[in-house]
mmCIF file of C-alpha atoms in Angstrom:
data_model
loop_
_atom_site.group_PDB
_atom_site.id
_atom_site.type_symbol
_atom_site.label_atom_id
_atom_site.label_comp_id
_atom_site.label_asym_id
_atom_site.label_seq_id
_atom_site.Cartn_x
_atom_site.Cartn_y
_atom_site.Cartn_z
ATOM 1 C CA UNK A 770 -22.518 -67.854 8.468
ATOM 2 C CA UNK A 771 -23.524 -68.822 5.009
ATOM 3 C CA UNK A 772 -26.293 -71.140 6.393
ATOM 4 C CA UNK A 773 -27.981 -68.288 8.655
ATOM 5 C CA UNK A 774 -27.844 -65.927 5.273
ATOM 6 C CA UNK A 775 -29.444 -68.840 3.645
ATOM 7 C CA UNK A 776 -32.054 -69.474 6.274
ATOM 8 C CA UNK A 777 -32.665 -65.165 6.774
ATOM 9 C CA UNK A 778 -33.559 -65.434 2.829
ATOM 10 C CA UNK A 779 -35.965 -68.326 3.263
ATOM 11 C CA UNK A 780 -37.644 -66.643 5.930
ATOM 12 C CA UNK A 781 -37.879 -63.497 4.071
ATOM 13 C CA UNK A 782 -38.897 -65.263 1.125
ATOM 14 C CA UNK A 783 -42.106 -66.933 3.335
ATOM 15 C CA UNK A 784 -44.450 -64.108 3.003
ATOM 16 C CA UNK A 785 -45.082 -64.349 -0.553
ATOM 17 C CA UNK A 786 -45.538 -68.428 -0.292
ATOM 18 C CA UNK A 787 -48.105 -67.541 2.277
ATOM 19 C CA UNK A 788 -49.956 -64.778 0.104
ATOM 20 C CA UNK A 789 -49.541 -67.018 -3.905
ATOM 21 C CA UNK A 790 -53.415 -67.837 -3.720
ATOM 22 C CA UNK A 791 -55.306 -65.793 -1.909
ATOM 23 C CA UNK A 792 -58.860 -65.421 -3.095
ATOM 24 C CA UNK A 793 -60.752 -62.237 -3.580
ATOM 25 C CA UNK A 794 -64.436 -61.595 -4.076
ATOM 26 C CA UNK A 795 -66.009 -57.845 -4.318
ATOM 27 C CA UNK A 796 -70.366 -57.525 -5.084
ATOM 28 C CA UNK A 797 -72.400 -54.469 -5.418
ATOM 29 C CA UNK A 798 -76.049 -54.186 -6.155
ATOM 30 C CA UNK A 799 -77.582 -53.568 -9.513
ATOM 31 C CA UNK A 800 -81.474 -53.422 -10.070
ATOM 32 C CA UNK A 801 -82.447 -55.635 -7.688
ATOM 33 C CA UNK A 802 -79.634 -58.130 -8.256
ATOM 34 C CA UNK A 803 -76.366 -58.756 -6.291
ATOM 35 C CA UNK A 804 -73.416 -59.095 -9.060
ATOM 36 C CA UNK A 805 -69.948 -59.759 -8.036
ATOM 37 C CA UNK A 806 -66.234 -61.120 -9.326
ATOM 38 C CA UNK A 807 -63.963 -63.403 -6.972
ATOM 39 C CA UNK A 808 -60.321 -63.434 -7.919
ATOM 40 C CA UNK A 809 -57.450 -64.761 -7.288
ATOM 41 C CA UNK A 810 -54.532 -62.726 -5.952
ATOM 42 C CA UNK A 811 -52.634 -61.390 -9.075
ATOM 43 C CA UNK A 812 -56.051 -61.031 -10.878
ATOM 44 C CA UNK A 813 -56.398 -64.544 -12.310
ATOM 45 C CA UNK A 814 -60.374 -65.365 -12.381
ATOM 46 C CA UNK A 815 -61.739 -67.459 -9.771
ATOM 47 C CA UNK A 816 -64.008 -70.099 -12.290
ATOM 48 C CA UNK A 817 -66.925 -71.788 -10.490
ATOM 49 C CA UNK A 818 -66.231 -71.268 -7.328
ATOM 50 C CA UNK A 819 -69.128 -71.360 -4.929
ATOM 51 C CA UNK A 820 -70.612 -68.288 -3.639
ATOM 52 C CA UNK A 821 -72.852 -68.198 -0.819
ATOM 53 C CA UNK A 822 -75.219 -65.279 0.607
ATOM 54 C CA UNK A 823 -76.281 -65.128 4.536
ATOM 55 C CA UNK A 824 -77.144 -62.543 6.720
ATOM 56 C CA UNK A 825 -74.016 -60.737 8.333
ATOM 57 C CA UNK A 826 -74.178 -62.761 12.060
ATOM 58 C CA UNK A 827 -76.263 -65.854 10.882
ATOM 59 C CA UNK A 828 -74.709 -68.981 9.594
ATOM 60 C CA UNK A 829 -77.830 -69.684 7.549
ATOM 61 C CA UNK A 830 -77.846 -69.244 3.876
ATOM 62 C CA UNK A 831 -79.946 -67.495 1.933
ATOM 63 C CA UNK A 832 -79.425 -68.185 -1.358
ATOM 64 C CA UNK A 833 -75.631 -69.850 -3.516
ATOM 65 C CA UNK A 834 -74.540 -69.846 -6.754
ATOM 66 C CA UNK A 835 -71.176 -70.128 -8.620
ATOM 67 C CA UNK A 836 -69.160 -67.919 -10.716
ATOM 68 C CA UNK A 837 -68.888 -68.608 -14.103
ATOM 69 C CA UNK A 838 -65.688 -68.803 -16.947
ATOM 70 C CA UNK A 839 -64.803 -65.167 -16.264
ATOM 71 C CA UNK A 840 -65.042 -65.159 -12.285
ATOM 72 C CA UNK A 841 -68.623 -63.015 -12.054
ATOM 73 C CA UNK A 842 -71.822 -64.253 -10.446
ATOM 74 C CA UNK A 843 -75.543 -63.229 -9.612
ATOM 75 C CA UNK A 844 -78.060 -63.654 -7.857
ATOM 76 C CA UNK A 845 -81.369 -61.830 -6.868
ATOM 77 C CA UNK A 846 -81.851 -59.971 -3.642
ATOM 78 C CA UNK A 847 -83.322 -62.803 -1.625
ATOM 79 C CA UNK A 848 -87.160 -61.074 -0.794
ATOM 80 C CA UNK A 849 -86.483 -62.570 3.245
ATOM 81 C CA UNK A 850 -84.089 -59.247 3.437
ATOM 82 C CA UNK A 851 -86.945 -56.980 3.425
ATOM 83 C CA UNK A 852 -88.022 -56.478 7.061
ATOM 84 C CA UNK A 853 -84.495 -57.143 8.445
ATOM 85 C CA UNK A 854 -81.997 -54.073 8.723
ATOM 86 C CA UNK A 855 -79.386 -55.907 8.474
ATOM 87 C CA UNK A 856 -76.395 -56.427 6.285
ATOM 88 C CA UNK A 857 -75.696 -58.874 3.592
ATOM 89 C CA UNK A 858 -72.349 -61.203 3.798
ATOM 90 C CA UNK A 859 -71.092 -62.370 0.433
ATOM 91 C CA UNK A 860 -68.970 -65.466 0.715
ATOM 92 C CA UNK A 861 -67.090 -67.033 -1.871
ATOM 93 C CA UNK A 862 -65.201 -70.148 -1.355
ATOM 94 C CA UNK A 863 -63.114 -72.257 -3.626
ATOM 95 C CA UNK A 864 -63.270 -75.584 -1.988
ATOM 96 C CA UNK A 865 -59.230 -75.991 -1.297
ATOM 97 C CA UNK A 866 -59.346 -73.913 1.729
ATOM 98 C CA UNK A 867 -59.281 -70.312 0.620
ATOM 99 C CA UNK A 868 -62.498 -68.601 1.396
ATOM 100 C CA UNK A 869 -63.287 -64.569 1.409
ATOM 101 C CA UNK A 870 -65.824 -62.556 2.396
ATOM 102 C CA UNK A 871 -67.497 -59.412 1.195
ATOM 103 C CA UNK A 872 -70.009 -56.899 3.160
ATOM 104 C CA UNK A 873 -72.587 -55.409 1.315
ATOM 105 C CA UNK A 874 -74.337 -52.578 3.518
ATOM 106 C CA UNK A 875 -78.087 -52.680 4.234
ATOM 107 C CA UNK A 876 -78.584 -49.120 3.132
ATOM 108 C CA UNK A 877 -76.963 -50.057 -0.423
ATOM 109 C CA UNK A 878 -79.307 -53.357 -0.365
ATOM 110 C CA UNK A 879 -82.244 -50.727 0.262
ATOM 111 C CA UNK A 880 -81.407 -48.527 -2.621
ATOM 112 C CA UNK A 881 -80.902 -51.712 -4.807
ATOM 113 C CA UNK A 882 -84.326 -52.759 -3.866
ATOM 114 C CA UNK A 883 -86.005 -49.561 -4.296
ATOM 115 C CA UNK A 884 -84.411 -49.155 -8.377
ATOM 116 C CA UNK A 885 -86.051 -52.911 -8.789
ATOM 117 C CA UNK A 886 -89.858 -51.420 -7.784
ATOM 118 C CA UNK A 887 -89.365 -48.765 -9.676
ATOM 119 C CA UNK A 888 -88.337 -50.404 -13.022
ATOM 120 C CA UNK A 889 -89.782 -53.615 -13.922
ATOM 121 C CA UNK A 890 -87.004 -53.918 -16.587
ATOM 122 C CA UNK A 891 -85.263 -55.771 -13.497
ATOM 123 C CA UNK A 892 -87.327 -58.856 -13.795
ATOM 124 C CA UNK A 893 -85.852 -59.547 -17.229
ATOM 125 C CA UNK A 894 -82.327 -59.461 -15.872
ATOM 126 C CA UNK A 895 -81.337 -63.287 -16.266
ATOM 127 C CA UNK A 896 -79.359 -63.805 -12.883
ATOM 128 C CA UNK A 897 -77.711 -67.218 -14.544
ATOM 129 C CA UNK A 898 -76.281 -65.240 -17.530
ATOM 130 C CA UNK A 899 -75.498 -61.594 -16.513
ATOM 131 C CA UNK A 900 -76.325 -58.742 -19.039
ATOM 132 C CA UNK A 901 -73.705 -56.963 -21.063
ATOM 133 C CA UNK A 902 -74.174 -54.476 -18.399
ATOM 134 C CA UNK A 903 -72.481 -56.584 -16.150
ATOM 135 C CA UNK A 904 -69.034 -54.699 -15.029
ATOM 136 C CA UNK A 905 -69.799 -51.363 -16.678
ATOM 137 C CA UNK A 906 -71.546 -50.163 -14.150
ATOM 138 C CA UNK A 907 -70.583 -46.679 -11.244
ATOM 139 C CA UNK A 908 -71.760 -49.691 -8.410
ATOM 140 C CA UNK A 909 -69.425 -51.686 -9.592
ATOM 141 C CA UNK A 910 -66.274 -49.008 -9.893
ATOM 142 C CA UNK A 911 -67.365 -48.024 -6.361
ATOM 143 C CA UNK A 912 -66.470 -51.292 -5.286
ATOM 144 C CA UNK A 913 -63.766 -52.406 -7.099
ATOM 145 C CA UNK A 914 -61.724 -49.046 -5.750
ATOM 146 C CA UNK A 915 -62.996 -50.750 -2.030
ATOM 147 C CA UNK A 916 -61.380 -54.252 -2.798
ATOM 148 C CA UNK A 917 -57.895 -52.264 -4.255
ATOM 149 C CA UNK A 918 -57.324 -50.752 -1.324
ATOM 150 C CA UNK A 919 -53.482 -52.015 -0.399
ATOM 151 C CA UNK A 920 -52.382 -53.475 3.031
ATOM 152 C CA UNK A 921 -49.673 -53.401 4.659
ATOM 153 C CA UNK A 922 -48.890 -57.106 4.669
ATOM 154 C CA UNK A 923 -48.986 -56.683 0.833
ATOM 155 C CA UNK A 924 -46.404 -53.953 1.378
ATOM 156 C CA UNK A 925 -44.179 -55.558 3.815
ATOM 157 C CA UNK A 926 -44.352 -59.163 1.734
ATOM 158 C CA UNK A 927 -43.217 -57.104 -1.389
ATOM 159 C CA UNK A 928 -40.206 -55.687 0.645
ATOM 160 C CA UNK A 929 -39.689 -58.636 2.642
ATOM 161 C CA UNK A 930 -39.170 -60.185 -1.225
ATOM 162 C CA UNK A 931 -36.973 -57.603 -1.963
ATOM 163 C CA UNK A 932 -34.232 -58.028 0.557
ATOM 164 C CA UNK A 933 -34.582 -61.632 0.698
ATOM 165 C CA UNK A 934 -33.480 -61.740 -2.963
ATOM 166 C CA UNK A 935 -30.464 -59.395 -2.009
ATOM 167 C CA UNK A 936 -29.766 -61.492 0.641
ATOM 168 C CA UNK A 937 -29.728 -64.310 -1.777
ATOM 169 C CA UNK A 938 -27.849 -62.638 -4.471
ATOM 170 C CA UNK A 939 -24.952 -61.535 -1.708
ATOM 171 C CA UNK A 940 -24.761 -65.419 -0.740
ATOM 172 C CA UNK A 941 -24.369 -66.605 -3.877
ATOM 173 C CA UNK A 942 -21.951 -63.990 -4.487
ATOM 174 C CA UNK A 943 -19.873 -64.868 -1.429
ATOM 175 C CA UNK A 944 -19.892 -68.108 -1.830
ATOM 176 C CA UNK A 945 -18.731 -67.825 -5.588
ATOM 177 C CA UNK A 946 -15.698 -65.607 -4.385
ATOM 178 C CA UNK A 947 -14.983 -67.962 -1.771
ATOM 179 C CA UNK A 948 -14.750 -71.463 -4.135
ATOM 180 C CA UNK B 1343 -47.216 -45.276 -15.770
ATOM 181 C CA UNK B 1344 -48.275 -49.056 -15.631
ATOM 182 C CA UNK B 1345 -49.283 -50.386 -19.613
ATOM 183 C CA UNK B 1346 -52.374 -52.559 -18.140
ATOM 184 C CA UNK B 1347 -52.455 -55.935 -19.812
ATOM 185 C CA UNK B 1348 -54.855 -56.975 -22.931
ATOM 186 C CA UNK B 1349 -53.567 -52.877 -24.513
ATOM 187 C CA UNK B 1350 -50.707 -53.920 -27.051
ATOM 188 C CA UNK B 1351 -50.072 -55.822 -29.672
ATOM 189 C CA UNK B 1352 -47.886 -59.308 -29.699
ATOM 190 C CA UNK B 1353 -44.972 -57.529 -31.531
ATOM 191 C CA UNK B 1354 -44.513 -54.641 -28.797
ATOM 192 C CA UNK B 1355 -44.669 -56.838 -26.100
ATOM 193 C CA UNK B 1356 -41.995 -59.023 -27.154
ATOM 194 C CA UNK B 1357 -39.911 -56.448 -28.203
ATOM 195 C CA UNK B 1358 -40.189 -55.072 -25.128
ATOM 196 C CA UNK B 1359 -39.250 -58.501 -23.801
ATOM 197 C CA UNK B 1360 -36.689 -58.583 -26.101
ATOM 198 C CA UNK B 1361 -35.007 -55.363 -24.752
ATOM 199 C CA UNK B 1362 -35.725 -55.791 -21.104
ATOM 200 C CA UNK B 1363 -34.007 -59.397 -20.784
ATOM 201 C CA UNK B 1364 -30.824 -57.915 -22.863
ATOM 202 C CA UNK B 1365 -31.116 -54.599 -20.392
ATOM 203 C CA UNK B 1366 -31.593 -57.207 -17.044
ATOM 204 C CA UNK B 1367 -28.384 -58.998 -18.411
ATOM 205 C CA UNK B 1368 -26.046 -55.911 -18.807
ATOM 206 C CA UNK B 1369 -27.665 -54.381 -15.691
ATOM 207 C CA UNK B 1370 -26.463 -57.854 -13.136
ATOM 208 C CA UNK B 1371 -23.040 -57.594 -14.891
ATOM 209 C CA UNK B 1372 -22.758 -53.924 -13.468
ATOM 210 C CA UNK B 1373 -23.986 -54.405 -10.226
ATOM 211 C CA UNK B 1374 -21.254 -55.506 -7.879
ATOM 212 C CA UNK B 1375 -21.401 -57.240 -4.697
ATOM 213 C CA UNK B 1376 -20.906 -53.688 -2.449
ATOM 214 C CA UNK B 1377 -24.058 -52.430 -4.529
ATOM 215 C CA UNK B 1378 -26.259 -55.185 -4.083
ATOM 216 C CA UNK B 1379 -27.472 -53.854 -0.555
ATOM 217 C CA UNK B 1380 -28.142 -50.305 -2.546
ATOM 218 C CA UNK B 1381 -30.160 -51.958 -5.301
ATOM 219 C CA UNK B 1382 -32.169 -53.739 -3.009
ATOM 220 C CA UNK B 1383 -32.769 -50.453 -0.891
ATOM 221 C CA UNK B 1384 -33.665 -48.198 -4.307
ATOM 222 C CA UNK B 1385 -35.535 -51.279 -5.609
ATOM 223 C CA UNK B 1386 -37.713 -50.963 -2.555
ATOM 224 C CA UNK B 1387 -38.404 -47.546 -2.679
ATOM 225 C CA UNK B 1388 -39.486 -47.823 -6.664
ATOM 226 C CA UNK B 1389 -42.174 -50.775 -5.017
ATOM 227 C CA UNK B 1390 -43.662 -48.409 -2.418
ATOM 228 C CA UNK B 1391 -43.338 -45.200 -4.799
ATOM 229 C CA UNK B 1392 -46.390 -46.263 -6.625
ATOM 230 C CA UNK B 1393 -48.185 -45.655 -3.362
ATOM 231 C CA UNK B 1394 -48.015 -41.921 -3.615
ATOM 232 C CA UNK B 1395 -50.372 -40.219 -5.607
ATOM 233 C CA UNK B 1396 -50.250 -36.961 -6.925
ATOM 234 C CA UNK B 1397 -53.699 -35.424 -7.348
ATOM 235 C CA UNK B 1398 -53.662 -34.025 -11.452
ATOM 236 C CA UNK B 1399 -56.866 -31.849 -12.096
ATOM 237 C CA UNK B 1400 -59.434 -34.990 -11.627
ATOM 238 C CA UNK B 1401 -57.658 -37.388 -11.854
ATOM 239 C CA UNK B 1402 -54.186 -38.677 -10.515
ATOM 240 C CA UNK B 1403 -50.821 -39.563 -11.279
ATOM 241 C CA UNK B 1404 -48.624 -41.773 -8.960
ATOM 242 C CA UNK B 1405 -44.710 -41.136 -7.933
ATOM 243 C CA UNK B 1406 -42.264 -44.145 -10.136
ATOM 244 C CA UNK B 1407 -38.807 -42.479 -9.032
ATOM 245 C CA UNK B 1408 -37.322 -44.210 -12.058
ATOM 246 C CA UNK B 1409 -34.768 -41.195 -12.794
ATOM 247 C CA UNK B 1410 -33.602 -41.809 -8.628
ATOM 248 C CA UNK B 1411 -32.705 -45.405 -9.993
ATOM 249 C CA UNK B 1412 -31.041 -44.381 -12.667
ATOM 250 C CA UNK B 1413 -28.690 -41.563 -11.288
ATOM 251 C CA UNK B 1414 -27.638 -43.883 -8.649
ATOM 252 C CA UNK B 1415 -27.659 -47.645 -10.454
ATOM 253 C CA UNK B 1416 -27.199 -47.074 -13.995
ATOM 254 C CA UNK B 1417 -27.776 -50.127 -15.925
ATOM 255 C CA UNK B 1418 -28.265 -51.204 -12.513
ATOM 256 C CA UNK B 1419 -31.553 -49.593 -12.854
ATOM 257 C CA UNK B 1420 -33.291 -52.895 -14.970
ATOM 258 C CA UNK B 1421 -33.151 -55.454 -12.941
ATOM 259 C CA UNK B 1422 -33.855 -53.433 -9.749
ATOM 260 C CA UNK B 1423 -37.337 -51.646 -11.968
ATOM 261 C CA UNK B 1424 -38.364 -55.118 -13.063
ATOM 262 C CA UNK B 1425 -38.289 -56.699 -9.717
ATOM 263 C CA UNK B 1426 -40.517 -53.812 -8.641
ATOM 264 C CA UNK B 1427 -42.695 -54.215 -11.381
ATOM 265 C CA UNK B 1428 -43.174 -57.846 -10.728
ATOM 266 C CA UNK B 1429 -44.057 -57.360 -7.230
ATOM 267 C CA UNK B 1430 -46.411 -54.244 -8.097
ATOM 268 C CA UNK B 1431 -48.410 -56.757 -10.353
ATOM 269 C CA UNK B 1432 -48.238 -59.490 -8.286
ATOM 270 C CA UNK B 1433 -49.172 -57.392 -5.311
ATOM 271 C CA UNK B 1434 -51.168 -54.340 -6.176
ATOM 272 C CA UNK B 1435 -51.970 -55.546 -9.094
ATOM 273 C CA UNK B 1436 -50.237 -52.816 -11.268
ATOM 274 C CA UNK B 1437 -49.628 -53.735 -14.943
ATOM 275 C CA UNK B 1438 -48.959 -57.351 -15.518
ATOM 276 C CA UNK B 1439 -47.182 -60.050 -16.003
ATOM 277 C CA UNK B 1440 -47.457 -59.968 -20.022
ATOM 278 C CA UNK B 1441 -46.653 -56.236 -20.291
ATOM 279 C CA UNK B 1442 -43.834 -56.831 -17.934
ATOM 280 C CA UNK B 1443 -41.095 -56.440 -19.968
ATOM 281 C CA UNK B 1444 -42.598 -53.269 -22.287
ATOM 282 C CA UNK B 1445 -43.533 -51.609 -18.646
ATOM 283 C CA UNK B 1446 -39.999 -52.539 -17.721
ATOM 284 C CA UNK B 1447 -38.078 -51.283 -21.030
ATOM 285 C CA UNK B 1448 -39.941 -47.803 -20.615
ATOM 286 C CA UNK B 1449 -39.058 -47.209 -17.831
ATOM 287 C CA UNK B 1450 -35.361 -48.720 -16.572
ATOM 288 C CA UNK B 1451 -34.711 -47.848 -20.326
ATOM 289 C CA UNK B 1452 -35.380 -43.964 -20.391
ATOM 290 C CA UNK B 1453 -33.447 -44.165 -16.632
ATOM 291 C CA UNK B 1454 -30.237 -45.492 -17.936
ATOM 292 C CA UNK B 1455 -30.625 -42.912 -21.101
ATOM 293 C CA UNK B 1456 -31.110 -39.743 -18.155
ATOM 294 C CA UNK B 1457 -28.254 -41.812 -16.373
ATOM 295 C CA UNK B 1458 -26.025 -40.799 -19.447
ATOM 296 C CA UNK B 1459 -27.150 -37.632 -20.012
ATOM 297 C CA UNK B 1460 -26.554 -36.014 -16.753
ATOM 298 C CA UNK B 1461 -23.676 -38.442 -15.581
ATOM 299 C CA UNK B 1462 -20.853 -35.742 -16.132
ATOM 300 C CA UNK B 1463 -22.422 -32.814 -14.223
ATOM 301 C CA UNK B 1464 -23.424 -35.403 -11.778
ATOM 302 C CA UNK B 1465 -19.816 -36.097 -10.664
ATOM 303 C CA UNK B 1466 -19.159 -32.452 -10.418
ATOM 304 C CA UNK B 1467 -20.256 -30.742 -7.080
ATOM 305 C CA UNK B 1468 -21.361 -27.307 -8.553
ATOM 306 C CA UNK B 1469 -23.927 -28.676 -10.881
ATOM 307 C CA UNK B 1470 -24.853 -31.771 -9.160
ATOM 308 C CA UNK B 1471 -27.856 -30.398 -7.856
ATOM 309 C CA UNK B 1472 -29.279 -29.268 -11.018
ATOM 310 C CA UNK B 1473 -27.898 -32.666 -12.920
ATOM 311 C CA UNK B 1474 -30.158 -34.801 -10.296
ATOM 312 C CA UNK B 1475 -32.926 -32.660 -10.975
ATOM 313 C CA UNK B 1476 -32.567 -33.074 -14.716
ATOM 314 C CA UNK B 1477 -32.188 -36.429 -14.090
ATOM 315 C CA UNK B 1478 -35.352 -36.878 -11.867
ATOM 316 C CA UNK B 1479 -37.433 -34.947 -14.162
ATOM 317 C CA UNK B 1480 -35.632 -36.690 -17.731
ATOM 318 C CA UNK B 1481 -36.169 -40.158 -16.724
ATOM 319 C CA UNK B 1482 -39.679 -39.408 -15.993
ATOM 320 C CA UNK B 1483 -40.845 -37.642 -19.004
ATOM 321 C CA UNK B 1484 -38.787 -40.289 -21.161
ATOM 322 C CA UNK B 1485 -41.052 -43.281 -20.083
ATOM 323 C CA UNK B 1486 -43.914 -41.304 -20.639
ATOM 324 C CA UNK B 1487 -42.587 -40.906 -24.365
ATOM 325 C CA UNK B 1488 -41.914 -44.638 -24.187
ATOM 326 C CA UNK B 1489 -45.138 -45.248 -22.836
ATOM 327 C CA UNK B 1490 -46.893 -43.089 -25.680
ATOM 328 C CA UNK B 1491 -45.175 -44.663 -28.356
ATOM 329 C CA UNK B 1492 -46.071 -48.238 -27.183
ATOM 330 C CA UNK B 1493 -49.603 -47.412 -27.163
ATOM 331 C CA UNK B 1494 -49.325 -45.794 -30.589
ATOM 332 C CA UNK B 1495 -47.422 -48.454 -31.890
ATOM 333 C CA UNK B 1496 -50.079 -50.694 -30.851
ATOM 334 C CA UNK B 1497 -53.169 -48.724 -32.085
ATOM 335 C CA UNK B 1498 -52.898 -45.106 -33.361
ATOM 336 C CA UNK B 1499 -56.252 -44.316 -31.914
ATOM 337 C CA UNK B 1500 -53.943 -44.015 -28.658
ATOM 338 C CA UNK B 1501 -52.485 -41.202 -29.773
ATOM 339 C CA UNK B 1502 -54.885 -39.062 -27.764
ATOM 340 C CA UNK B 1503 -54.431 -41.118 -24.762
ATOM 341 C CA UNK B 1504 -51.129 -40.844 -25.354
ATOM 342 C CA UNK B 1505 -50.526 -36.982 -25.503
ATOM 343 C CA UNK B 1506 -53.193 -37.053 -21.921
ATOM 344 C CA UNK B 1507 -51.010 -39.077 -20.237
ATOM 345 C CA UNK B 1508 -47.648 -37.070 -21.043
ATOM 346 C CA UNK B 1509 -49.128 -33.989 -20.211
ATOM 347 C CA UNK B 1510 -51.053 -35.996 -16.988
ATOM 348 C CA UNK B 1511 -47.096 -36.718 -15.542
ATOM 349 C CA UNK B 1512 -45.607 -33.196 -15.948
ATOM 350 C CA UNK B 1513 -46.411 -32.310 -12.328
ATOM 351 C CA UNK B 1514 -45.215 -35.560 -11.552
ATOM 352 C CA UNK B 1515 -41.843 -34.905 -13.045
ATOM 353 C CA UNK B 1516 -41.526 -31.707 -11.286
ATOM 354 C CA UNK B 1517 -41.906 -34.023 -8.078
ATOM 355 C CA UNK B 1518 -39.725 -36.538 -9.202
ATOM 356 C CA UNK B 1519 -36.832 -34.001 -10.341
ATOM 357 C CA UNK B 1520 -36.904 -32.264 -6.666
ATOM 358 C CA UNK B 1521 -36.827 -36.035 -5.077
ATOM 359 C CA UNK B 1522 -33.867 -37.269 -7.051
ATOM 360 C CA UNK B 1523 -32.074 -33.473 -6.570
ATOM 361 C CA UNK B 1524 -32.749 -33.594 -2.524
ATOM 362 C CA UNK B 1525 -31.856 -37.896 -2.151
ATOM 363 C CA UNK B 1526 -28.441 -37.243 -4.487
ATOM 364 C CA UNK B 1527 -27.312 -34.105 -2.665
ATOM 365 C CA UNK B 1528 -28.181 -35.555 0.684
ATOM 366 C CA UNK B 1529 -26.157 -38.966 -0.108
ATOM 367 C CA UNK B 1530 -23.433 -36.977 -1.806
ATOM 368 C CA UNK B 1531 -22.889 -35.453 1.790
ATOM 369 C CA UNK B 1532 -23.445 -38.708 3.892
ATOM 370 C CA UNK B 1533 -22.094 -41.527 1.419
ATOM 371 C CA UNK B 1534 -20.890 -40.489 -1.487
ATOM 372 C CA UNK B 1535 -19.657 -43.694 -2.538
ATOM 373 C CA UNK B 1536 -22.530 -44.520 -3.193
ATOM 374 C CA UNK B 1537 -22.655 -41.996 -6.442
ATOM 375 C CA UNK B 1538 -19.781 -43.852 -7.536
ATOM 376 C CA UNK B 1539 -18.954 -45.156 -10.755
ATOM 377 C CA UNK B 1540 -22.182 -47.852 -11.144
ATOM 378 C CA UNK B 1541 -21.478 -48.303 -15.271
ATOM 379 C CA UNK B 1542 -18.636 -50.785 -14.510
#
């Protein structure tokens, strides 16, 4: 009896194991350049990690980079977007196996492009050192509040925690009564 | 509710460390093996609580249910609050892992203070109701006094934050003291065992 307790709080205890490093990335567009953050789950900073950018369907990359000390990274909107509609797939991968993805629309790459023609202050964004703009701006609140969005394996790993400690406490418990 | 990290000085958070590690410690002693099952159910409904929002003019406040916790756990309340607040950072990323034990103090601490407050109308069955409610609504509007006085502690250019965000839960507390009123009188009727005598 005491061994299946033991073995029901192991198995509860596995979703958390599974979720320890999961890594997050999130981009928007600002002026003509593609800024992002990749994370870690818990919020620890995901330092030079690669980050890749390809068209959402092709396996071809347009351009790569890699974050920095603090987790951010940019890069220019590669000029081969221009005639294609089509979406822009942000990939960041941190070499051990965990790997994320982030979509950033066409019509937001459009509007990103347009700001650029119309300001030439752009050009003098350095895409290797990010301005102290970087992270202050409504693009980049817009999608931050995309990547928070909860799911429900966060939920059920959180509850699946919960009872698996109970479960563990009550063994103890029992067993300490018992000797 | 959550104290975000990188907001308060060294001295608050280790106080608050301080306070939540003696609270934990009291708080396992009380909990007996019948109650662990209840702890584990309350702690999971303070986890998911967080979840709800309450829209406040433009912004929003979200449900903690501390004052449930409290009414029903007692000192019971800290360990079950910081296990929820671990798994909220961890998780949803709510708080952190340094403000841990000031996010935990505020609120398992003003829980087990409305826990004393409105324990003895609580055990009687003509003002239970309104003790629960009291409760609810106490335990609420204590950790946001908590809360305010950490960040004032910290920095008194908080202060103004601080007054925003008390008056920013008030609906909330309304909320919370109908929750706590409806859960209590409902398991007063079904199990009321379970509104036993959790300060032993």
């Amino acid at each position: 009896m005491h061994r299946i307790a033991l073995l029901l709080t192991l198995i509860l205890l596995c979703p958390v194991l599974c979720h320890g490093h999961k890594l997050r990335v999130y981009a928007w567009v600002e002026q003509g350049v593609i800024m992002g953050e990749a994370s870690f789950h818990g919020g620890k900073k995901a330092k030079h990690v690669k980050v890749i950018i390809e068209l959402e369907g092709q396996q071809s990359p347009l351009a790569a980079t890699k974050t920095d000390d603090t987790g951010s990274f940019s890069l220019p909107i590669p000029d081969t977007i221009n005639d294609a509609p089509t979406d822009l797939l942000i990939i960041a991968d941190s070499g051990d196996g965990h790997r994320n993805e982030w979509l950033i629309e066409h019509s937001e790459l459009k509007q990103g492009l347009k700001v650029q023609s119309d300001s030439e202050q752009a050009r003098t964004i350095d895409t290797n050192n990010p301005s102290p703009r970087h992270g202050s701006s409504i693009n980049r609140t817009t999608a931050e509040s995309r990547l928070d969005e909860i799911s429900i394996k966060d939920i059920l790993a959180g509850l699946s925690i919960i009872f698996g400690l109970a479960g563990l406490t009550v063994y103890l418990k029992k067993r300490r009564k018992i000797s | 509710m959550h104290i975000s990290e990188g907001v308060l000085t060294a001295p608050v958070l280790i106080a608050g460390g301080a306070l939540t590690v003696a609270g934990t410690w009291i708080g396992l002693k009380a909990i007996d093996y019948e109650r662990i099952m209840v702890s584990a159910i309350l702690t999971s409904t303070f986890f998911v609580a967080s979840l709800i929002h309450v829209p406040v003019g433009p912004a929003s406040a979200h449900m903690v249910l501390n004052g449930l916790l409290g009414v029903i756990l007692g000192w019971g309340a800290f360990p079950a609050i910081l296990i929820g607040l671990l798994l909220q950072s961890v998780f949803f990323q709510f708080g952190g892992i340094t403000v841990l034990g000031i996010n935990t103090f505020n609120m398992a601490g003003a829980a087990v203070i409305s826990f004393y407050l409105i324990r003895p109308w609580l055990i009687k069955e003509k003002t239970r109701a309104l003790a629960a409610f009291a409760g609810g609504f106490a335990a609420l509007f204590l950790a946001s006094v908590f809360m305010a006085l950490s960040l004032i502690i910290s920095d008194t250019g908080f202060l103004r934050a601080a007054q925003i965000t008390i008056l920013a839960q008030l609906p909330v507390m309304v909320i919370e003291g109908f929750v706590t009123m409806f859960a209590v009188s409902f398991l007063a009727k079904v199990q009321p065992e379970i509104l036993g005598s959790p300060e032993k």
